[in-house]
PDB file of C-alpha atoms in Angstrom:
ATOM      1  CA  MET M  14     103.166  85.273 108.358  1.00 41.00           C
ATOM      2  CA  PRO M  15     103.085  87.882 105.560  1.00 45.00           C
ATOM      3  CA  THR M  16     101.126  87.578 102.332  1.00 42.00           C
ATOM      4  CA  CYS M  17     102.344  89.221  99.104  1.00 41.00           C
ATOM      5  CA  ILE M  18      99.744  91.196  97.177  1.00 46.00           C
ATOM      6  CA  ARG M  19      99.494  92.964  93.862  1.00 59.00           C
ATOM      7  CA  GLY M  20      96.812  95.622  94.130  1.00 75.00           C
ATOM      8  CA  PHE M  21      95.552  98.080  91.544  1.00 87.00           C
ATOM      9  CA  GLY M  22      92.744 100.402  92.600  1.00 87.00           C
ATOM     10  CA  ASP M  23      92.575 102.152  89.235  1.00 91.00           C
ATOM     11  CA  VAL M  24      93.616 100.552  85.950  1.00 92.00           C
ATOM     12  CA  SER M  25      91.819 102.265  83.073  1.00 92.00           C
ATOM     13  CA  GLY M  26      89.068 103.133  85.571  1.00 90.00           C
ATOM     14  CA  HIS M  27      88.663  99.560  86.850  1.00 91.00           C
ATOM     15  CA  ASP M  28      89.143  98.684  90.517  1.00 90.00           C
ATOM     16  CA  PHE M  29      91.129  95.467  90.959  1.00 87.00           C
ATOM     17  CA  TRP M  30      91.968  96.253  94.602  1.00 86.00           C
ATOM     18  CA  ARG M  31      88.316  95.839  95.634  1.00 85.00           C
ATOM     19  CA  ASN M  32      87.774  92.790  93.408  1.00 83.00           C
ATOM     20  CA  LYS M  33      85.764  94.690  90.796  1.00 87.00           C
ATOM     21  CA  GLY M  34      88.196  93.329  88.237  1.00 88.00           C
ATOM     22  CA  ARG M  35      90.003  89.999  88.078  1.00 89.00           C
ATOM     23  CA  ILE M  36      93.483  88.723  87.281  1.00 89.00           C
ATOM     24  CA  VAL M  37      92.851  85.288  85.773  1.00 91.00           C
ATOM     25  CA  HIS M  38      95.561  82.651  85.338  1.00 92.00           C
ATOM     26  CA  GLU M  39      95.893  81.473  81.721  1.00 93.00           C
ATOM     27  CA  ARG M  40      98.965  79.251  81.530  1.00 94.00           C
ATOM     28  CA  PHE M  41     102.410  78.482  82.857  1.00 94.00           C
ATOM     29  CA  VAL M  42     105.228  79.760  80.648  1.00 93.00           C
ATOM     30  CA  LEU M  43     107.559  77.419  82.504  1.00 87.00           C
ATOM     31  CA  GLU M  44     106.367  74.597  84.710  1.00 86.00           C
ATOM     32  CA  PRO M  45     106.860  75.296  88.434  1.00 91.00           C
ATOM     33  CA  ALA M  46     110.283  73.975  89.368  1.00 94.00           C
ATOM     34  CA  ALA M  47     112.212  73.296  92.581  1.00 94.00           C
ATOM     35  CA  ALA M  48     115.950  72.754  92.798  1.00 92.00           C
ATOM     36  CA  GLY M  49     117.965  72.891  95.987  1.00 90.00           C
ATOM     37  CA  ASP M  50     116.885  75.983  97.930  1.00 93.00           C
ATOM     38  CA  ARG M  51     115.066  77.654  95.021  1.00 94.00           C
ATOM     39  CA  VAL M  52     111.527  77.445  93.654  1.00 95.00           C
ATOM     40  CA  SER M  53     110.415  79.247  90.482  1.00 95.00           C
ATOM     41  CA  VAL M  54     107.040  79.838  88.840  1.00 94.00           C
ATOM     42  CA  THR M  55     106.460  81.797  85.598  1.00 95.00           C
ATOM     43  CA  SER M  56     102.928  82.295  84.325  1.00 94.00           C
ATOM     44  CA  VAL M  57     100.687  84.436  82.141  1.00 95.00           C
ATOM     45  CA  ALA M  58      97.377  85.847  83.355  1.00 93.00           C
ATOM     46  CA  SER M  59      94.803  88.235  81.927  1.00 93.00           C
ATOM     47  CA  MET M  60      93.514  91.388  83.571  1.00 93.00           C
ATOM     48  CA  GLN M  61      89.753  91.371  83.109  1.00 94.00           C
ATOM     49  CA  THR M  62      87.129  93.964  83.903  1.00 92.00           C
ATOM     50  CA  GLU M  63      84.077  93.171  86.009  1.00 91.00           C
ATOM     51  CA  SER M  64      82.209  92.347  82.784  1.00 92.00           C
ATOM     52  CA  GLY M  65      84.970  89.971  81.627  1.00 91.00           C
ATOM     53  CA  GLU M  66      86.693  92.182  79.023  1.00 94.00           C
ATOM     54  CA  LYS M  67      90.396  91.348  78.737  1.00 95.00           C
ATOM     55  CA  ILE M  68      92.411  94.557  78.950  1.00 95.00           C
ATOM     56  CA  ALA M  69      95.994  93.309  79.470  1.00 95.00           C
ATOM     57  CA  LYS M  70      98.249  90.277  79.657  1.00 95.00           C
ATOM     58  CA  VAL M  71     100.379  89.951  82.790  1.00 94.00           C
ATOM     59  CA  LEU M  72     103.620  87.966  82.765  1.00 95.00           C
ATOM     60  CA  SER M  73     104.529  87.008  86.326  1.00 93.00           C
ATOM     61  CA  ALA M  74     107.878  85.450  87.272  1.00 94.00           C
ATOM     62  CA  LEU M  75     108.321  84.428  90.912  1.00 94.00           C
ATOM     63  CA  LEU M  76     111.555  83.064  92.384  1.00 95.00           C
ATOM     64  CA  VAL M  77     111.758  81.942  96.032  1.00 95.00           C
ATOM     65  CA  SER M  78     115.210  81.384  97.564  1.00 94.00           C
ATOM     66  CA  ARG M  79     116.331  80.277 101.028  1.00 93.00           C
ATOM     67  CA  LEU M  80     118.562  82.682 102.967  1.00 88.00           C
ATOM     68  CA  PRO M  81     120.514  82.170 106.206  1.00 84.00           C
ATOM     69  CA  GLU M  82     117.959  84.362 108.017  1.00 83.00           C
ATOM     70  CA  GLY M  83     114.823  83.233 106.161  1.00 89.00           C
ATOM     71  CA  TRP M  84     113.534  83.562 102.591  1.00 92.00           C
ATOM     72  CA  ARG M  85     113.805  85.906  99.625  1.00 93.00           C
ATOM     73  CA  LEU M  86     111.026  86.334  97.045  1.00 94.00           C
ATOM     74  CA  ASP M  87     111.806  88.025  93.718  1.00 95.00           C
ATOM     75  CA  TRP M  88     108.665  88.929  91.764  1.00 94.00           C
ATOM     76  CA  ARG M  89     108.867  90.344  88.236  1.00 95.00           C
ATOM     77  CA  LEU M  90     105.763  91.642  86.478  1.00 94.00           C
ATOM     78  CA  ARG M  91     105.206  92.749  82.874  1.00 95.00           C
ATOM     79  CA  PHE M  92     101.908  94.261  81.704  1.00 95.00           C
ATOM     80  CA  THR M  93     101.046  94.239  77.986  1.00 97.00           C
ATOM     81  CA  PRO M  94      97.764  96.040  77.152  1.00 97.00           C
ATOM     82  CA  GLN M  95      95.278  94.353  74.822  1.00 95.00           C
ATOM     83  CA  VAL M  96      93.157  97.505  74.392  1.00 95.00           C
ATOM     84  CA  ASP M  97      93.712 101.187  73.637  1.00 95.00           C
ATOM     85  CA  GLY M  98      93.701 103.658  76.506  1.00 94.00           C
ATOM     86  CA  PHE M  99      95.303 101.391  79.102  1.00 95.00           C
ATOM     87  CA  ALA M 100      96.605 103.404  82.071  1.00 96.00           C
ATOM     88  CA  PHE M 101      97.544 103.101  85.729  1.00 95.00           C
ATOM     89  CA  GLY M 102      95.586 105.737  87.624  1.00 93.00           C
ATOM     90  CA  ASP M 103      96.319 107.685  90.801  1.00 93.00           C
ATOM     91  CA  GLN M 104      95.193 105.977  94.015  1.00 91.00           C
ATOM     92  CA  GLU M 105      96.812 104.997  97.297  1.00 90.00           C
ATOM     93  CA  GLU M 106      95.741 101.360  96.783  1.00 89.00           C
ATOM     94  CA  MET M 107      98.157 100.681  93.932  1.00 91.00           C
ATOM     95  CA  GLY M 108     101.373  98.703  93.591  1.00 91.00           C
ATOM     96  CA  PHE M 109     103.049  95.753  95.291  1.00 92.00           C
ATOM     97  CA  GLY M 110     102.930  95.015  98.976  1.00 90.00           C
ATOM     98  CA  VAL M 111     102.542  92.688 101.916  1.00 93.00           C
ATOM     99  CA  ARG M 112      99.981  92.104 104.627  1.00 93.00           C
ATOM    100  CA  LEU M 113     101.275  90.854 107.952  1.00 93.00           C
ATOM    101  CA  ALA M 114      99.719  88.557 110.511  1.00 92.00           C
ATOM    102  CA  THR M 115      97.953  90.418 113.319  1.00 94.00           C
ATOM    103  CA  PRO M 116     100.634  89.751 116.015  1.00 93.00           C
ATOM    104  CA  LEU M 117     103.264  91.539 113.869  1.00 95.00           C
ATOM    105  CA  THR M 118     101.294  94.727 113.195  1.00 96.00           C
ATOM    106  CA  GLU M 119     102.195  98.129 114.589  1.00 97.00           C
ATOM    107  CA  LYS M 120      98.961  98.065 116.578  1.00 97.00           C
ATOM    108  CA  ASN M 121     100.426  95.062 118.404  1.00 97.00           C
ATOM    109  CA  GLY M 122     103.967  96.346 118.921  1.00 96.00           C
ATOM    110  CA  GLY M 123     105.453  96.029 115.447  1.00 95.00           C
ATOM    111  CA  LEU M 124     107.379  98.836 113.756  1.00 94.00           C
ATOM    112  CA  ILE M 125     107.758 100.154 110.198  1.00 96.00           C
ATOM    113  CA  THR M 126     111.031 101.841 109.220  1.00 95.00           C
ATOM    114  CA  ASN M 127     112.284 103.077 105.847  1.00 95.00           C
ATOM    115  CA  SER M 128     115.476 103.942 103.996  1.00 94.00           C
ATOM    116  CA  GLY M 129     115.072 107.592 105.026  1.00 94.00           C
ATOM    117  CA  HIS M 130     115.346 106.657 108.721  1.00 93.00           C
ATOM    118  CA  LEU M 131     111.678 107.390 109.387  1.00 97.00           C
ATOM    119  CA  ALA M 132     109.776 105.117 111.760  1.00 96.00           C
ATOM    120  CA  SER M 133     106.054 104.281 112.206  1.00 97.00           C
ATOM    121  CA  ALA M 134     103.269 103.856 109.700  1.00 97.00           C
ATOM    122  CA  ALA M 135     102.237 107.489 110.031  1.00 97.00           C
ATOM    123  CA  ALA M 136     105.754 108.852 109.460  1.00 98.00           C
ATOM    124  CA  THR M 137     106.494 106.636 106.438  1.00 98.00           C
ATOM    125  CA  TRP M 138     103.055 106.889 104.778  1.00 97.00           C
ATOM    126  CA  GLY M 139     103.177 108.756 101.472  1.00 96.00           C
ATOM    127  CA  GLN M 140     106.948 109.184 101.596  1.00 96.00           C
ATOM    128  CA  PRO M 141     109.378 108.107  98.842  1.00 96.00           C
ATOM    129  CA  ALA M 142     111.839 105.445  99.987  1.00 96.00           C
ATOM    130  CA  GLU M 143     114.197 102.840  98.562  1.00 95.00           C
ATOM    131  CA  TRP M 144     112.818 100.219 100.946  1.00 95.00           C
ATOM    132  CA  CYS M 145     110.572  99.706 103.947  1.00 96.00           C
ATOM    133  CA  ASP M 146     110.792  97.150 106.743  1.00 94.00           C
ATOM    134  CA  TYR M 147     108.024  95.903 109.059  1.00 95.00           C
ATOM    135  CA  SER M 148     109.144  93.873 112.099  1.00 93.00           C
ATOM    136  CA  LYS M 149     108.605  92.952 115.738  1.00 93.00           C
ATOM    137  CA  VAL M 150     110.572  91.203 118.471  1.00 91.00           C
ATOM    138  CA  ILE M 151     108.939  87.883 119.421  1.00 91.00           C
ATOM    139  CA  ASP M 152     110.574  85.434 121.858  1.00 89.00           C
ATOM    140  CA  ASP M 153     113.922  87.280 121.616  1.00 86.00           C
ATOM    141  CA  ARG M 154     113.875  87.066 117.813  1.00 87.00           C
ATOM    142  CA  ARG M 155     113.236  89.984 115.470  1.00 88.00           C
ATOM    143  CA  VAL M 156     110.744  88.736 112.898  1.00 91.00           C
ATOM    144  CA  GLY M 157     109.933  90.821 109.866  1.00 91.00           C
ATOM    145  CA  VAL M 158     109.535  91.617 106.217  1.00 94.00           C
ATOM    146  CA  LEU M 159     111.767  93.848 104.103  1.00 94.00           C
ATOM    147  CA  LEU M 160     110.218  95.085 100.834  1.00 95.00           C
ATOM    148  CA  VAL M 161     112.571  96.471  98.175  1.00 95.00           C
ATOM    149  CA  PRO M 162     111.426  97.850  94.795  1.00 96.00           C
ATOM    150  CA  ASP M 163     113.989  97.271  92.040  1.00 95.00           C
ATOM    151  CA  PRO M 164     116.024 100.496  91.559  1.00 94.00           C
ATOM    152  CA  ALA M 165     115.642  99.914  87.798  1.00 95.00           C
ATOM    153  CA  ASN M 166     111.841 100.234  87.938  1.00 95.00           C
ATOM    154  CA  PRO M 167     110.489 102.981  85.631  1.00 95.00           C
ATOM    155  CA  HIS M 168     109.136 105.051  88.550  1.00 93.00           C
ATOM    156  CA  ARG M 169     110.179 105.485  92.170  1.00 93.00           C
ATOM    157  CA  SER M 170     107.728 104.289  94.836  1.00 95.00           C
ATOM    158  CA  TRP M 171     105.858 106.168  97.523  1.00 95.00           C
ATOM    159  CA  TRP M 172     104.556 104.035 100.382  1.00 97.00           C
ATOM    160  CA  HIS M 173     101.052 103.188 101.533  1.00 96.00           C
ATOM    161  CA  ASN M 174     101.830 101.888 105.044  1.00 97.00           C
ATOM    162  CA  ARG M 175      99.273 101.168 107.765  1.00 97.00           C
ATOM    163  CA  ASP M 176      99.483 100.263 111.445  1.00 97.00           C
ATOM    164  CA  TYR M 177      97.137  97.293 110.921  1.00 96.00           C
ATOM    165  CA  GLY M 178      99.792  95.384 108.948  1.00 95.00           C
ATOM    166  CA  LEU M 179      99.781  96.733 105.385  1.00 95.00           C
ATOM    167  CA  MET M 180     102.926  97.893 103.538  1.00 96.00           C
ATOM    168  CA  VAL M 181     102.690  98.790  99.823  1.00 95.00           C
ATOM    169  CA  ALA M 182     105.267 100.201  97.399  1.00 96.00           C
ATOM    170  CA  ASN M 183     103.210 102.488  95.139  1.00 95.00           C
ATOM    171  CA  PRO M 184     104.792 104.063  92.029  1.00 94.00           C
ATOM    172  CA  PHE M 185     101.425 105.272  90.699  1.00 93.00           C
ATOM    173  CA  GLY M 186      99.768 107.446  93.385  1.00 90.00           C
ATOM    174  CA  ARG M 187     101.574 110.796  93.381  1.00 92.00           C
ATOM    175  CA  GLN M 188      98.493 112.863  94.239  1.00 94.00           C
ATOM    176  CA  ALA M 189      97.021 110.194  96.537  1.00 92.00           C
ATOM    177  CA  MET M 190     100.332 110.163  98.409  1.00 93.00           C
ATOM    178  CA  LYS M 191     100.180 113.981  98.676  1.00 93.00           C
ATOM    179  CA  GLN M 192     103.380 114.412  96.651  1.00 93.00           C
ATOM    180  CA  GLY M 193     102.110 116.534  93.755  1.00 93.00           C
ATOM    181  CA  GLY M 194      99.659 116.512  90.885  1.00 93.00           C
ATOM    182  CA  ALA M 195      97.725 113.479  89.729  1.00 91.00           C
ATOM    183  CA  SER M 196      99.790 110.849  87.959  1.00 90.00           C
ATOM    184  CA  ARG M 197      98.594 108.751  85.026  1.00 93.00           C
ATOM    185  CA  ILE M 198     100.943 106.207  83.493  1.00 94.00           C
ATOM    186  CA  GLU M 199      99.692 105.263  80.048  1.00 96.00           C
ATOM    187  CA  VAL M 200     100.895 102.163  78.191  1.00 96.00           C
ATOM    188  CA  LYS M 201     100.040 101.804  74.512  1.00 96.00           C
ATOM    189  CA  LYS M 202      98.434  98.670  73.147  1.00 95.00           C
ATOM    190  CA  GLY M 203     101.145  96.132  72.283  1.00 89.00           C
ATOM    191  CA  GLU M 204     103.805  97.871  74.392  1.00 96.00           C
ATOM    192  CA  SER M 205     104.765  96.774  77.901  1.00 97.00           C
ATOM    193  CA  TYR M 206     105.300  98.156  81.394  1.00 96.00           C
ATOM    194  CA  SER M 207     107.454  96.187  83.839  1.00 95.00           C
ATOM    195  CA  PHE M 208     108.242  96.551  87.512  1.00 92.00           C
ATOM    196  CA  ASN M 209     110.039  94.217  89.902  1.00 95.00           C
ATOM    197  CA  HIS M 210     110.313  93.769  93.664  1.00 95.00           C
ATOM    198  CA  SER M 211     112.173  91.697  96.214  1.00 94.00           C
ATOM    199  CA  VAL M 212     110.727  90.620  99.554  1.00 94.00           C
ATOM    200  CA  TYR M 213     112.828  89.294 102.437  1.00 93.00           C
ATOM    201  CA  LEU M 214     111.151  87.261 105.195  1.00 92.00           C
ATOM    202  CA  TYR M 215     113.495  86.945 108.143  1.00 90.00           C
ATOM    203  CA  ALA M 216     113.998  85.973 111.784  1.00 88.00           C
ATOM    204  CA  ILE M 217     117.217  87.109 113.478  1.00 83.00           C
ATOM    205  CA  ASP M 218     118.611  87.477 117.004  1.00 74.00           C
ATOM    206  CA  ARG M 219     116.973  90.270 118.995  1.00 66.00           C
ATOM    207  CA  GLU M 220     120.100  92.461 118.843  1.00 62.00           C
ATOM    208  CA  GLY M 221     121.258  91.201 115.453  1.00 60.00           C
ATOM    209  CA  LYS M 222     121.177  93.027 112.166  1.00 59.00           C
ATOM    210  CA  LEU M 223     120.228  91.951 108.682  1.00 59.00           C
ATOM    211  CA  ALA M 224     123.006  91.950 106.109  1.00 53.00           C
ATOM    212  CA  TRP M 225     121.632  95.137 104.553  1.00 47.00           C
ATOM    213  CA  GLU M 226     124.624  95.696 102.286  1.00 44.00           C
ATOM    214  CA  ARG M 227     124.186  92.293 100.678  1.00 51.00           C
ATOM    215  CA  TYR M 228     120.416  92.585 100.339  1.00 49.00           C
ATOM    216  CA  LEU M 229     120.196  96.165  99.120  1.00 47.00           C
ATOM    217  CA  ARG M 230     123.131  96.411  96.725  1.00 37.00           C
TER     218      ARG M 230
END
């Protein structure tokens, strides 16, 4: 079973990936709602430093929908700084990703592939891609997770993929991903930075294929 994560190893010098900063829920913008095969949750949280200083508001909108093969999660995030000097720094532990249960990891026979037709955690690590997929065949079913950054996001993602079950779309770590000079994305106080992702959790026949054209259009 995968778990979605939002990790930020360097936001204005604060390390939220290693729990040296906190993202604290403040309120629901809309009450959690379920209708048919869809569940939605929209909330506001504050990004706080280790000392409790509030540095940004985070609007989070999550929509979960049932699919013929499994589930789709759409997660939209908007960051609005509350202080001057707010910036996303350059680290590999930055962005939006998933962690997979141990039986699905590459170390246990799973496989990561990307939109550039590369395969394995090592081959896809640090590379730009439109999507990455992590899956394994279990009991004649291919079980996996497809992670797709929104093409309309402000910056393209590189990927922090690991054989122990981690897959992260990272638009912030150019130097950490060995793709050029250090990146620093600054957002002025009162302005906003948004990025969105879709996650597909699926189980299909061993020789079947996901409806990529429908999912990735």
